[in-house]
Amino acid sequence: MPELTLRHIDQISNDIGRQEITFSHLLEDLIDHVCCDVEYEMQEGLTFNDAYKKVKQKIGSRGLKEIQEETLYAVDTNYRYMKNTMKISGVAGTIMLGLAATFKIQHWPGAGILITLGALLLAFVFLPSALGVLWKETHSRKRLALFISAFIAGVFLIFGTLFKIQHWPGAGLVLSLAALSGILFFIPSLLLSKLTDQEKKAKRAAYILGAVGTICYVAGMVFKIQHWPLASFLLAIGVVFLCVIAFPWYTWITWKEESHIKAGFIFIVIGFLAIIVPGAMINLNLQNAYDYGYYSHQEQQQVLFNTKYTNNLAIRNQYRDSSAYPLLEQLHSKTAGLLTLIGTIQTKMVAESEGKPGVPALDPAQVSQTERGPEIQYKLLSKPFQTAPVTDFLMPGAGSRQELITALTEYKNYVSGLNSGKDIDNYEGLDPLIFLPGDNNSGGTISLMSALHSLELLKNSIVTVESYVLVSIANK
């Protein structure tokens, strides 16, 4: 009759000990139970390795942990209370958030209340009870940092999302804290717990690459939400590490080691898709919404400019046979010269943005020439949020900025003289400081799209002033 040797018993004891069985006397009972099962299989003619492998497959990856959980649930009142609380609050909080999302989409009343209650339930009931359950089940000081960091990052993430959806102040700060706690504490703690698993040495490199990819991806998400630079770069690096390297590598090792697919692997795939796909959709939606807001404003300003410019031409042509026409023509010429200068600056900024560093693009396709001057096709811009063109053309010290301020001052003096100083001196539409960055700004804080929008507003202010003066001269 085959019997287990001391070396076999030690191996089984060490393996079960790594399952974090902490309940008193249960560890010895489980070791004895597994040893008996292995001996029984060996009596059927199997070697120790084959018999032990068969027993482990029958138990499953969580079989021993489930035995401990059931034992704790039966004899520990506090554990039973915490686990029931965790289950109820988790289900209730998830249902509330699901209903809140439906109400939000349908624009029904009560969405804000539901999402707030759901967030509070998850943050202050579910997460603390889950932390208590995990501690009861493991009593592992090595994993305590993992549990605490997960709790902190989870609370920040829940409230950051709540604040963002509710448009409350501080949402960006809370989300940044969630990402920071995840990057600095949770992900390293999780990685450390995986690296200390002696049975998964072959997967350590995949774990490291996955951690790096996750850190980059999470940072990219926060950068995208906050509209910080390098967001797209970080997201691309994260996706490459996760989708192209770490996940295929982990899959290959798993298939190589296992004869069948386990439920844990399926959950990893589902979790992976649940993070990457919604994350990509959210980022696309954020980018499209962010860009669309700028595009619509720019296009509205262009339509307004074209309308005002055409109306001013109509006013001028209406008095073509009057004695005031030469003065009207001179005013229009002055206005056209100022608008041409602004259009030239806009074109140069777009050319620098669309070209290579130090080599502006020649005749950028994003700028079309019209009878009213250059018109920018904003939706065609490939780098609409660069900051370098703003620094080179509009920041204090830039030559084109000083040229524009001088031209605006001369134009204001000219139209003031035409109107005998009435009203125009106090008209703010010709004040360059309203539209140009001040001395306390830095180029890194103003994007190309924002600067172009300011110049579009300036052009509309100029044709508005021209319209006022044209009417004033004609009435005289």
Short mmCIF file of C-alpha atoms in Angstrom, two decimals:
data_model
loop_
_atom_site.label_atom_id
_atom_site.label_comp_id
_atom_site.label_asym_id
_atom_site.label_seq_id
_atom_site.Cartn_x
_atom_site.Cartn_y
_atom_site.Cartn_z
CA MET A 1 0.00 0.00 0.00
CA PRO A 2 1.63 3.32 -1.11
CA GLU A 3 2.17 5.88 1.60
CA LEU A 4 3.21 9.51 1.62
CA THR A 5 6.75 10.32 2.61
CA LEU A 6 7.70 13.17 4.91
CA ARG A 7 8.83 15.16 1.88
CA HIS A 8 5.40 14.71 0.27
CA ILE A 9 3.62 15.80 3.45
CA ASP A 10 5.86 18.87 3.73
CA GLN A 11 5.07 19.80 0.14
CA ILE A 12 1.33 19.52 0.75
CA SER A 13 1.63 21.47 4.02
CA ASN A 14 3.58 24.27 2.37
CA ASP A 15 1.12 24.50 -0.52
CA ILE A 16 -1.91 24.69 1.78
CA GLY A 17 -0.09 27.15 4.04
CA ARG A 18 0.24 29.52 1.12
CA GLN A 19 -3.56 29.53 0.75
CA GLU A 20 -3.76 31.84 3.80
CA ILE A 21 -5.81 29.44 5.91
CA THR A 22 -5.87 31.33 9.20
CA PHE A 23 -8.78 29.80 11.11
CA SER A 24 -7.57 27.83 14.13
CA HIS A 25 -7.24 24.03 13.72
CA LEU A 26 -8.62 24.25 10.17
CA LEU A 27 -5.16 24.22 8.60
CA GLU A 28 -4.23 20.88 10.21
CA ASP A 29 -7.59 19.35 9.30
CA LEU A 30 -7.24 20.41 5.65
CA ILE A 31 -3.69 19.06 5.42
CA ASP A 32 -4.85 15.75 6.84
CA HIS A 33 -7.81 15.65 4.44
CA VAL A 34 -5.68 16.35 1.36
CA CYS A 35 -3.06 13.79 2.39
CA CYS A 36 -5.76 11.12 2.74
CA ASP A 37 -7.16 11.96 -0.71
CA VAL A 38 -3.70 11.78 -2.28
CA GLU A 39 -2.99 8.42 -0.67
CA TYR A 40 -6.32 7.12 -1.96
CA GLU A 41 -5.46 8.16 -5.51
CA MET A 42 -2.00 6.59 -5.18
CA GLN A 43 -3.70 3.31 -4.28
CA GLU A 44 -5.32 3.45 -7.72
CA GLY A 45 -1.85 3.25 -9.27
CA LEU A 46 -1.01 6.93 -9.73
CA THR A 47 2.32 8.46 -8.81
CA PHE A 48 2.40 11.13 -6.10
CA ASN A 49 2.66 13.99 -8.61
CA ASP A 50 -0.26 12.74 -10.69
CA ALA A 51 -2.36 11.95 -7.60
CA TYR A 52 -1.67 15.35 -6.03
CA LYS A 53 -2.45 17.12 -9.30
CA LYS A 54 -5.75 15.27 -9.57
CA VAL A 55 -6.71 16.16 -5.99
CA LYS A 56 -5.88 19.84 -6.57
CA GLN A 57 -8.03 19.87 -9.68
CA LYS A 58 -10.95 18.42 -7.72
CA ILE A 59 -10.52 21.02 -4.98
CA GLY A 60 -10.17 23.91 -7.43
CA SER A 61 -8.19 27.13 -7.10
CA ARG A 62 -10.49 28.50 -4.37
CA GLY A 63 -11.70 25.26 -2.80
CA LEU A 64 -9.70 25.54 0.43
CA LYS A 65 -10.45 29.25 0.78
CA GLU A 66 -14.16 28.53 0.36
CA ILE A 67 -14.00 25.91 3.10
CA GLN A 68 -12.47 28.50 5.43
CA GLU A 69 -15.05 31.11 4.45
CA GLU A 70 -17.91 28.68 5.11
CA THR A 71 -16.38 27.73 8.45
CA LEU A 72 -15.96 31.38 9.47
CA TYR A 73 -19.51 32.13 8.34
CA ALA A 74 -20.84 29.33 10.53
CA VAL A 75 -18.93 30.11 13.74
CA ASP A 76 -17.94 33.82 13.60
CA THR A 77 -20.82 36.25 14.12
CA ASN A 78 -18.79 39.35 13.21
CA TYR A 79 -17.57 37.77 9.99
CA ARG A 80 -21.14 36.74 9.10
CA TYR A 81 -22.39 40.27 9.77
CA MET A 82 -19.63 41.91 7.72
CA LYS A 83 -20.06 39.52 4.79
CA ASN A 84 -23.83 40.02 4.69
CA THR A 85 -23.31 43.77 4.89
CA MET A 86 -20.76 43.61 2.08
CA LYS A 87 -23.12 41.62 -0.17
CA ILE A 88 -26.21 43.75 0.49
CA SER A 89 -24.43 47.11 0.19
CA GLY A 90 -22.57 46.00 -2.93
CA VAL A 91 -25.74 44.89 -4.69
CA ALA A 92 -27.76 47.90 -3.50
CA GLY A 93 -25.05 50.40 -4.44
CA THR A 94 -24.62 48.86 -7.89
CA ILE A 95 -28.38 48.90 -8.52
CA MET A 96 -28.56 52.56 -7.48
CA LEU A 97 -25.74 53.50 -9.83
CA GLY A 98 -27.37 51.55 -12.65
CA LEU A 99 -30.69 53.30 -12.10
CA ALA A 100 -28.89 56.64 -11.79
CA ALA A 101 -27.21 56.07 -15.17
CA THR A 102 -30.61 55.27 -16.72
CA PHE A 103 -32.20 58.34 -15.15
CA LYS A 104 -29.28 60.48 -16.29
CA ILE A 105 -29.53 59.25 -19.88
CA GLN A 106 -33.30 59.77 -19.95
CA HIS A 107 -33.03 63.14 -18.17
CA TRP A 108 -35.46 61.98 -15.48
CA PRO A 109 -35.51 63.69 -12.07
CA GLY A 110 -33.75 61.97 -9.18
CA ALA A 111 -30.60 60.89 -11.03
CA GLY A 112 -28.36 63.04 -8.83
CA ILE A 113 -29.89 61.68 -5.63
CA LEU A 114 -29.54 58.06 -6.78
CA ILE A 115 -25.93 58.38 -7.85
CA THR A 116 -25.03 60.21 -4.64
CA LEU A 117 -26.68 57.58 -2.44
CA GLY A 118 -25.10 54.77 -4.46
CA ALA A 119 -21.66 56.32 -4.15
CA LEU A 120 -22.04 56.88 -0.41
CA LEU A 121 -23.22 53.30 0.08
CA LEU A 122 -20.29 51.84 -1.84
CA ALA A 123 -17.69 54.12 -0.27
CA PHE A 124 -18.77 54.01 3.37
CA VAL A 125 -20.47 50.62 3.68
CA PHE A 126 -19.34 48.23 0.96
CA LEU A 127 -15.62 49.03 0.90
CA PRO A 128 -15.12 49.04 4.72
CA SER A 129 -17.04 45.78 5.12
CA ALA A 130 -15.07 44.23 2.23
CA LEU A 131 -11.84 45.32 3.91
CA GLY A 132 -12.96 43.68 7.16
CA VAL A 133 -13.93 40.45 5.40
CA LEU A 134 -10.58 40.22 3.62
CA TRP A 135 -8.71 40.77 6.87
CA LYS A 136 -10.79 38.12 8.64
CA GLU A 137 -10.08 35.63 5.87
CA THR A 138 -6.33 36.20 5.59
CA HIS A 139 -4.89 37.92 8.68
CA SER A 140 -1.95 38.54 6.35
CA ARG A 141 0.14 41.55 7.27
CA LYS A 142 1.92 41.18 3.94
CA ARG A 143 -1.34 41.89 2.11
CA LEU A 144 -2.59 44.54 4.52
CA ALA A 145 -0.97 47.30 2.45
CA LEU A 146 -2.75 45.92 -0.63
CA PHE A 147 -6.13 45.97 1.09
CA ILE A 148 -5.71 49.46 2.54
CA SER A 149 -4.40 50.95 -0.72
CA ALA A 150 -7.32 49.37 -2.62
CA PHE A 151 -9.72 50.88 -0.10
CA ILE A 152 -8.22 54.37 -0.37
CA ALA A 153 -8.01 54.32 -4.17
CA GLY A 154 -11.58 52.97 -4.37
CA VAL A 155 -12.99 55.72 -2.14
CA PHE A 156 -11.21 58.45 -4.13
CA LEU A 157 -12.35 56.92 -7.43
CA ILE A 158 -15.99 56.69 -6.34
CA PHE A 159 -16.11 60.26 -5.09
CA GLY A 160 -14.07 61.62 -8.00
CA THR A 161 -16.53 60.05 -10.44
CA LEU A 162 -19.47 61.37 -8.40
CA PHE A 163 -18.06 64.89 -8.31
CA LYS A 164 -17.32 64.78 -12.05
CA ILE A 165 -20.82 63.63 -12.99
CA GLN A 166 -22.46 66.11 -10.62
CA HIS A 167 -20.15 68.92 -11.81
CA TRP A 168 -19.09 69.68 -8.25
CA PRO A 169 -15.84 71.59 -7.60
CA GLY A 170 -12.77 69.51 -6.80
CA ALA A 171 -13.60 66.60 -9.13
CA GLY A 172 -10.26 66.81 -10.92
CA LEU A 173 -8.36 66.88 -7.63
CA VAL A 174 -10.20 63.84 -6.23
CA LEU A 175 -9.72 61.84 -9.45
CA SER A 176 -6.05 62.78 -9.45
CA LEU A 177 -5.74 61.53 -5.87
CA ALA A 178 -7.44 58.27 -6.89
CA ALA A 179 -4.99 57.77 -9.74
CA LEU A 180 -2.04 58.78 -7.59
CA SER A 181 -2.95 56.37 -4.78
CA GLY A 182 -3.50 53.61 -7.32
CA ILE A 183 -0.23 54.25 -9.12
CA LEU A 184 1.92 54.73 -6.02
CA PHE A 185 0.36 52.22 -3.62
CA PHE A 186 -2.30 49.85 -4.97
CA ILE A 187 -0.65 48.66 -8.19
CA PRO A 188 2.83 48.22 -6.57
CA SER A 189 1.24 46.32 -3.64
CA LEU A 190 -0.68 44.07 -6.01
CA LEU A 191 2.44 43.48 -8.10
CA LEU A 192 4.46 42.63 -4.98
CA SER A 193 1.88 40.07 -3.88
CA LYS A 194 2.05 38.43 -7.30
CA LEU A 195 5.84 38.41 -7.40
CA THR A 196 6.06 36.64 -4.03
CA ASP A 197 3.95 33.73 -5.30
CA GLN A 198 6.48 30.95 -5.79
CA GLU A 199 4.14 28.93 -8.02
CA LYS A 200 3.89 31.67 -10.63
CA LYS A 201 7.53 32.50 -11.29
CA ALA A 202 7.06 32.14 -15.04
CA LYS A 203 4.43 34.89 -15.03
CA ARG A 204 6.48 37.47 -13.13
CA ALA A 205 7.67 39.29 -16.25
CA ALA A 206 4.09 39.45 -17.55
CA TYR A 207 2.95 40.83 -14.19
CA ILE A 208 5.64 43.54 -14.28
CA LEU A 209 4.78 44.58 -17.83
CA GLY A 210 1.08 44.54 -16.96
CA ALA A 211 1.71 46.79 -13.96
CA VAL A 212 3.69 49.24 -16.08
CA GLY A 213 0.97 49.27 -18.73
CA THR A 214 -1.76 49.78 -16.13
CA ILE A 215 0.12 52.67 -14.52
CA CYS A 216 0.55 54.38 -17.91
CA TYR A 217 -3.07 53.75 -18.85
CA VAL A 218 -4.47 55.08 -15.57
CA ALA A 219 -2.22 58.14 -15.75
CA GLY A 220 -3.29 58.71 -19.35
CA MET A 221 -6.96 58.53 -18.34
CA VAL A 222 -6.45 61.19 -15.68
CA PHE A 223 -4.41 63.37 -18.04
CA LYS A 224 -7.16 63.08 -20.65
CA ILE A 225 -9.93 63.97 -18.19
CA GLN A 226 -7.90 66.93 -16.91
CA HIS A 227 -6.88 67.95 -20.46
CA TRP A 228 -3.19 67.80 -19.56
CA PRO A 229 -0.48 67.25 -22.18
CA LEU A 230 0.95 63.76 -22.91
CA ALA A 231 -2.44 62.08 -22.30
CA SER A 232 -2.51 60.40 -25.71
CA PHE A 233 1.12 59.30 -25.38
CA LEU A 234 0.53 57.69 -21.97
CA LEU A 235 -2.65 55.97 -23.17
CA ALA A 236 -0.86 54.61 -26.23
CA ILE A 237 2.04 53.29 -24.14
CA GLY A 238 -0.39 51.70 -21.68
CA VAL A 239 -2.41 49.99 -24.41
CA VAL A 240 0.76 48.68 -26.09
CA PHE A 241 2.08 47.21 -22.84
CA LEU A 242 -1.29 45.73 -21.87
CA CYS A 243 -2.78 44.59 -25.18
CA VAL A 244 0.29 43.86 -27.29
CA ILE A 245 2.80 42.52 -24.76
CA ALA A 246 1.58 41.65 -21.25
CA PHE A 247 -1.81 40.08 -22.00
CA PRO A 248 -0.68 37.87 -24.94
CA TRP A 249 2.35 36.79 -22.92
CA TYR A 250 0.21 35.92 -19.91
CA THR A 251 -2.21 34.02 -22.15
CA TRP A 252 0.58 31.99 -23.75
CA ILE A 253 2.03 31.03 -20.35
CA THR A 254 -1.42 30.11 -19.03
CA TRP A 255 -2.16 27.84 -21.98
CA LYS A 256 1.26 26.31 -21.69
CA GLU A 257 0.85 25.48 -17.99
CA GLU A 258 -2.81 24.49 -17.87
CA SER A 259 -4.60 21.70 -19.68
CA HIS A 260 -7.92 23.56 -19.58
CA ILE A 261 -9.17 27.12 -19.20
CA LYS A 262 -10.03 28.08 -15.63
CA ALA A 263 -12.77 30.44 -14.57
CA GLY A 264 -10.14 32.84 -13.24
CA PHE A 265 -8.67 33.30 -16.72
CA ILE A 266 -12.12 34.03 -18.14
CA PHE A 267 -12.69 36.66 -15.46
CA ILE A 268 -9.32 38.22 -16.32
CA VAL A 269 -10.34 38.50 -19.97
CA ILE A 270 -13.71 40.01 -19.05
CA GLY A 271 -12.09 42.42 -16.59
CA PHE A 272 -9.49 43.38 -19.17
CA LEU A 273 -12.17 44.19 -21.73
CA ALA A 274 -14.25 45.97 -19.09
CA ILE A 275 -11.35 48.35 -18.43
CA ILE A 276 -9.87 48.88 -21.88
CA VAL A 277 -13.01 49.11 -24.03
CA PRO A 278 -15.03 51.51 -21.83
CA GLY A 279 -11.87 53.48 -21.16
CA ALA A 280 -11.24 53.90 -24.87
CA MET A 281 -14.88 54.88 -25.48
CA ILE A 282 -14.80 57.40 -22.63
CA ASN A 283 -11.61 58.94 -23.96
CA LEU A 284 -13.00 59.18 -27.48
CA ASN A 285 -16.19 60.73 -26.13
CA LEU A 286 -14.24 63.19 -23.98
CA GLN A 287 -11.98 64.15 -26.87
CA ASN A 288 -14.86 64.52 -29.32
CA ALA A 289 -16.92 66.53 -26.84
CA TYR A 290 -13.91 68.68 -25.96
CA ASP A 291 -13.00 69.29 -29.61
CA TYR A 292 -16.62 69.78 -30.71
CA GLY A 293 -17.13 72.53 -28.16
CA TYR A 294 -14.23 74.45 -29.63
CA TYR A 295 -15.20 73.73 -33.24
CA SER A 296 -18.80 74.90 -32.81
CA HIS A 297 -17.69 78.15 -31.14
CA GLN A 298 -15.10 78.82 -33.82
CA GLU A 299 -17.57 78.17 -36.62
CA GLN A 300 -20.17 80.40 -34.97
CA GLN A 301 -17.63 83.21 -34.75
CA GLN A 302 -16.74 82.73 -38.41
CA VAL A 303 -20.42 82.88 -39.46
CA LEU A 304 -20.89 86.02 -37.36
CA PHE A 305 -17.80 87.62 -38.89
CA ASN A 306 -18.91 86.83 -42.44
CA THR A 307 -22.34 88.30 -41.74
CA LYS A 308 -20.99 91.51 -40.18
CA TYR A 309 -18.35 91.90 -42.89
CA THR A 310 -20.99 91.53 -45.63
CA ASN A 311 -23.31 94.00 -43.89
CA ASN A 312 -20.51 96.56 -43.62
CA LEU A 313 -19.86 96.22 -47.35
CA ALA A 314 -23.55 96.75 -47.99
CA ILE A 315 -23.55 99.93 -45.85
CA ARG A 316 -20.52 101.26 -47.72
CA ASN A 317 -21.99 100.48 -51.15
CA GLN A 318 -25.29 102.07 -50.17
CA TYR A 319 -23.56 105.47 -50.03
CA ARG A 320 -21.39 105.00 -53.11
CA ASP A 321 -22.78 108.15 -54.73
CA SER A 322 -22.59 110.31 -51.61
CA SER A 323 -19.85 112.72 -50.54
CA ALA A 324 -19.15 110.50 -47.54
CA TYR A 325 -18.16 107.53 -49.71
CA PRO A 326 -14.38 108.33 -49.87
CA LEU A 327 -14.27 108.42 -46.07
CA LEU A 328 -16.25 105.18 -45.87
CA GLU A 329 -13.86 103.59 -48.37
CA GLN A 330 -10.86 104.78 -46.37
CA LEU A 331 -12.34 103.33 -43.16
CA HIS A 332 -12.94 100.01 -44.88
CA SER A 333 -9.38 99.99 -46.19
CA LYS A 334 -8.03 100.57 -42.67
CA THR A 335 -10.26 97.81 -41.31
CA ALA A 336 -9.25 95.39 -44.07
CA GLY A 337 -5.56 96.04 -43.36
CA LEU A 338 -6.02 95.25 -39.66
CA LEU A 339 -8.01 92.10 -40.45
CA THR A 340 -5.33 91.03 -42.91
CA LEU A 341 -2.68 91.34 -40.20
CA ILE A 342 -4.76 89.17 -37.83
CA GLY A 343 -5.38 86.64 -40.61
CA THR A 344 -1.66 86.49 -41.34
CA ILE A 345 -0.87 85.78 -37.67
CA GLN A 346 -3.52 83.06 -37.60
CA THR A 347 -2.11 81.47 -40.76
CA LYS A 348 1.44 81.51 -39.38
CA MET A 349 0.29 79.90 -36.13
CA VAL A 350 -1.50 77.13 -38.02
CA ALA A 351 1.51 76.64 -40.30
CA GLU A 352 3.81 76.22 -37.30
CA SER A 353 1.42 73.79 -35.66
CA GLU A 354 0.97 71.66 -38.76
CA GLY A 355 4.63 71.64 -39.75
CA LYS A 356 7.66 70.02 -38.17
CA PRO A 357 9.64 71.63 -35.33
CA GLY A 358 11.43 74.61 -36.82
CA VAL A 359 9.91 74.00 -40.27
CA PRO A 360 6.41 75.55 -40.65
CA ALA A 361 4.04 74.02 -43.20
CA LEU A 362 3.87 75.82 -46.55
CA ASP A 363 0.34 76.84 -47.52
CA PRO A 364 -1.39 74.67 -44.90
CA ALA A 365 -4.48 72.94 -46.25
CA GLN A 366 -6.35 73.91 -43.09
CA VAL A 367 -6.43 77.57 -44.25
CA SER A 368 -8.53 78.60 -47.25
CA GLN A 369 -8.38 82.04 -48.85
CA THR A 370 -11.65 83.92 -49.27
CA GLU A 371 -12.62 87.44 -50.29
CA ARG A 372 -12.86 88.24 -46.58
CA GLY A 373 -9.36 86.95 -45.87
CA PRO A 374 -7.99 83.60 -44.70
CA GLU A 375 -10.53 81.22 -43.15
CA ILE A 376 -9.38 78.32 -40.97
CA GLN A 377 -10.98 74.87 -41.29
CA TYR A 378 -10.75 74.05 -37.59
CA LYS A 379 -11.93 70.46 -37.85
CA LEU A 380 -8.96 69.69 -40.12
CA LEU A 381 -6.33 70.79 -37.59
CA SER A 382 -4.17 67.81 -36.59
CA LYS A 383 -2.61 69.50 -33.56
CA PRO A 384 -5.24 71.96 -32.32
CA PHE A 385 -3.99 72.13 -28.73
CA GLN A 386 -0.30 72.83 -29.21
CA THR A 387 1.09 75.68 -27.14
CA ALA A 388 4.28 76.56 -29.05
CA PRO A 389 2.55 78.77 -31.68
CA VAL A 390 0.98 80.85 -28.90
CA THR A 391 4.39 81.40 -27.32
CA ASP A 392 5.98 82.38 -30.65
CA PHE A 393 3.29 84.76 -31.91
CA LEU A 394 1.07 86.08 -29.12
CA MET A 395 2.94 85.98 -25.83
CA PRO A 396 4.59 89.12 -24.42
CA GLY A 397 7.86 89.70 -26.26
CA ALA A 398 6.69 88.18 -29.56
CA GLY A 399 7.18 90.49 -32.55
CA SER A 400 3.78 89.77 -34.10
CA ARG A 401 2.07 90.56 -30.80
CA GLN A 402 3.69 93.99 -30.63
CA GLU A 403 2.84 94.60 -34.30
CA LEU A 404 -0.79 93.74 -33.62
CA ILE A 405 -0.99 95.97 -30.54
CA THR A 406 0.48 98.88 -32.51
CA ALA A 407 -1.98 98.33 -35.36
CA LEU A 408 -4.92 98.15 -32.97
CA THR A 409 -3.85 101.35 -31.22
CA GLU A 410 -3.51 103.20 -34.54
CA TYR A 411 -6.91 101.89 -35.69
CA LYS A 412 -8.57 102.96 -32.45
CA ASN A 413 -7.07 106.44 -32.72
CA TYR A 414 -8.22 106.65 -36.34
CA VAL A 415 -11.87 105.70 -35.70
CA SER A 416 -11.92 107.91 -32.58
CA GLY A 417 -10.93 110.84 -34.73
CA LEU A 418 -13.66 110.06 -37.23
CA ASN A 419 -16.27 110.06 -34.47
CA SER A 420 -14.88 113.08 -32.59
CA GLY A 421 -13.96 110.92 -29.64
CA LYS A 422 -17.54 110.03 -28.76
CA ASP A 423 -18.16 106.54 -27.33
CA ILE A 424 -15.27 104.93 -29.18
CA ASP A 425 -12.63 105.82 -26.59
CA ASN A 426 -14.57 103.82 -24.04
CA TYR A 427 -15.36 100.98 -26.40
CA GLU A 428 -13.57 97.86 -25.07
CA GLY A 429 -13.77 95.95 -28.32
CA LEU A 430 -10.45 97.39 -29.45
CA ASP A 431 -8.52 96.76 -26.24
CA PRO A 432 -5.82 94.16 -27.13
CA LEU A 433 -5.39 93.07 -23.50
CA ILE A 434 -8.87 91.56 -23.59
CA PHE A 435 -7.92 89.16 -26.38
CA LEU A 436 -4.17 88.62 -25.96
CA PRO A 437 -2.38 86.76 -23.13
CA GLY A 438 -1.29 88.99 -20.27
CA ASP A 439 2.17 89.34 -18.81
CA ASN A 440 1.35 86.87 -16.02
CA ASN A 441 0.52 84.05 -18.47
CA SER A 442 2.90 81.42 -19.79
CA GLY A 443 2.74 79.82 -23.23
CA GLY A 444 2.29 76.39 -21.73
CA THR A 445 -1.13 77.31 -20.34
CA ILE A 446 -2.74 78.53 -23.59
CA SER A 447 -3.45 76.23 -26.51
CA LEU A 448 -3.51 77.09 -30.20
CA MET A 449 -7.29 76.62 -30.37
CA SER A 450 -7.87 79.04 -27.48
CA ALA A 451 -5.62 81.65 -29.05
CA LEU A 452 -7.31 81.31 -32.46
CA HIS A 453 -10.68 81.68 -30.76
CA SER A 454 -9.51 84.92 -29.12
CA LEU A 455 -8.39 86.25 -32.50
CA GLU A 456 -11.76 85.35 -34.03
CA LEU A 457 -13.45 87.34 -31.26
CA LEU A 458 -11.10 90.23 -31.93
CA LYS A 459 -12.00 90.22 -35.63
CA ASN A 460 -15.71 90.37 -34.76
CA SER A 461 -15.09 93.26 -32.38
CA ILE A 462 -13.28 95.14 -35.15
CA VAL A 463 -16.07 94.72 -37.72
CA THR A 464 -18.59 95.68 -35.02
CA VAL A 465 -16.72 98.94 -34.38
CA GLU A 466 -16.47 99.49 -38.13
CA SER A 467 -20.22 99.04 -38.48
CA TYR A 468 -20.85 101.60 -35.75
CA VAL A 469 -18.54 104.16 -37.34
CA LEU A 470 -19.90 103.55 -40.84
CA VAL A 471 -23.43 104.30 -39.67
CA SER A 472 -22.23 107.34 -37.72
CA ILE A 473 -20.46 108.80 -40.76
CA ALA A 474 -23.37 108.04 -43.06
CA ASN A 475 -25.84 109.74 -40.72
CA LYS A 476 -23.76 112.92 -40.76
#
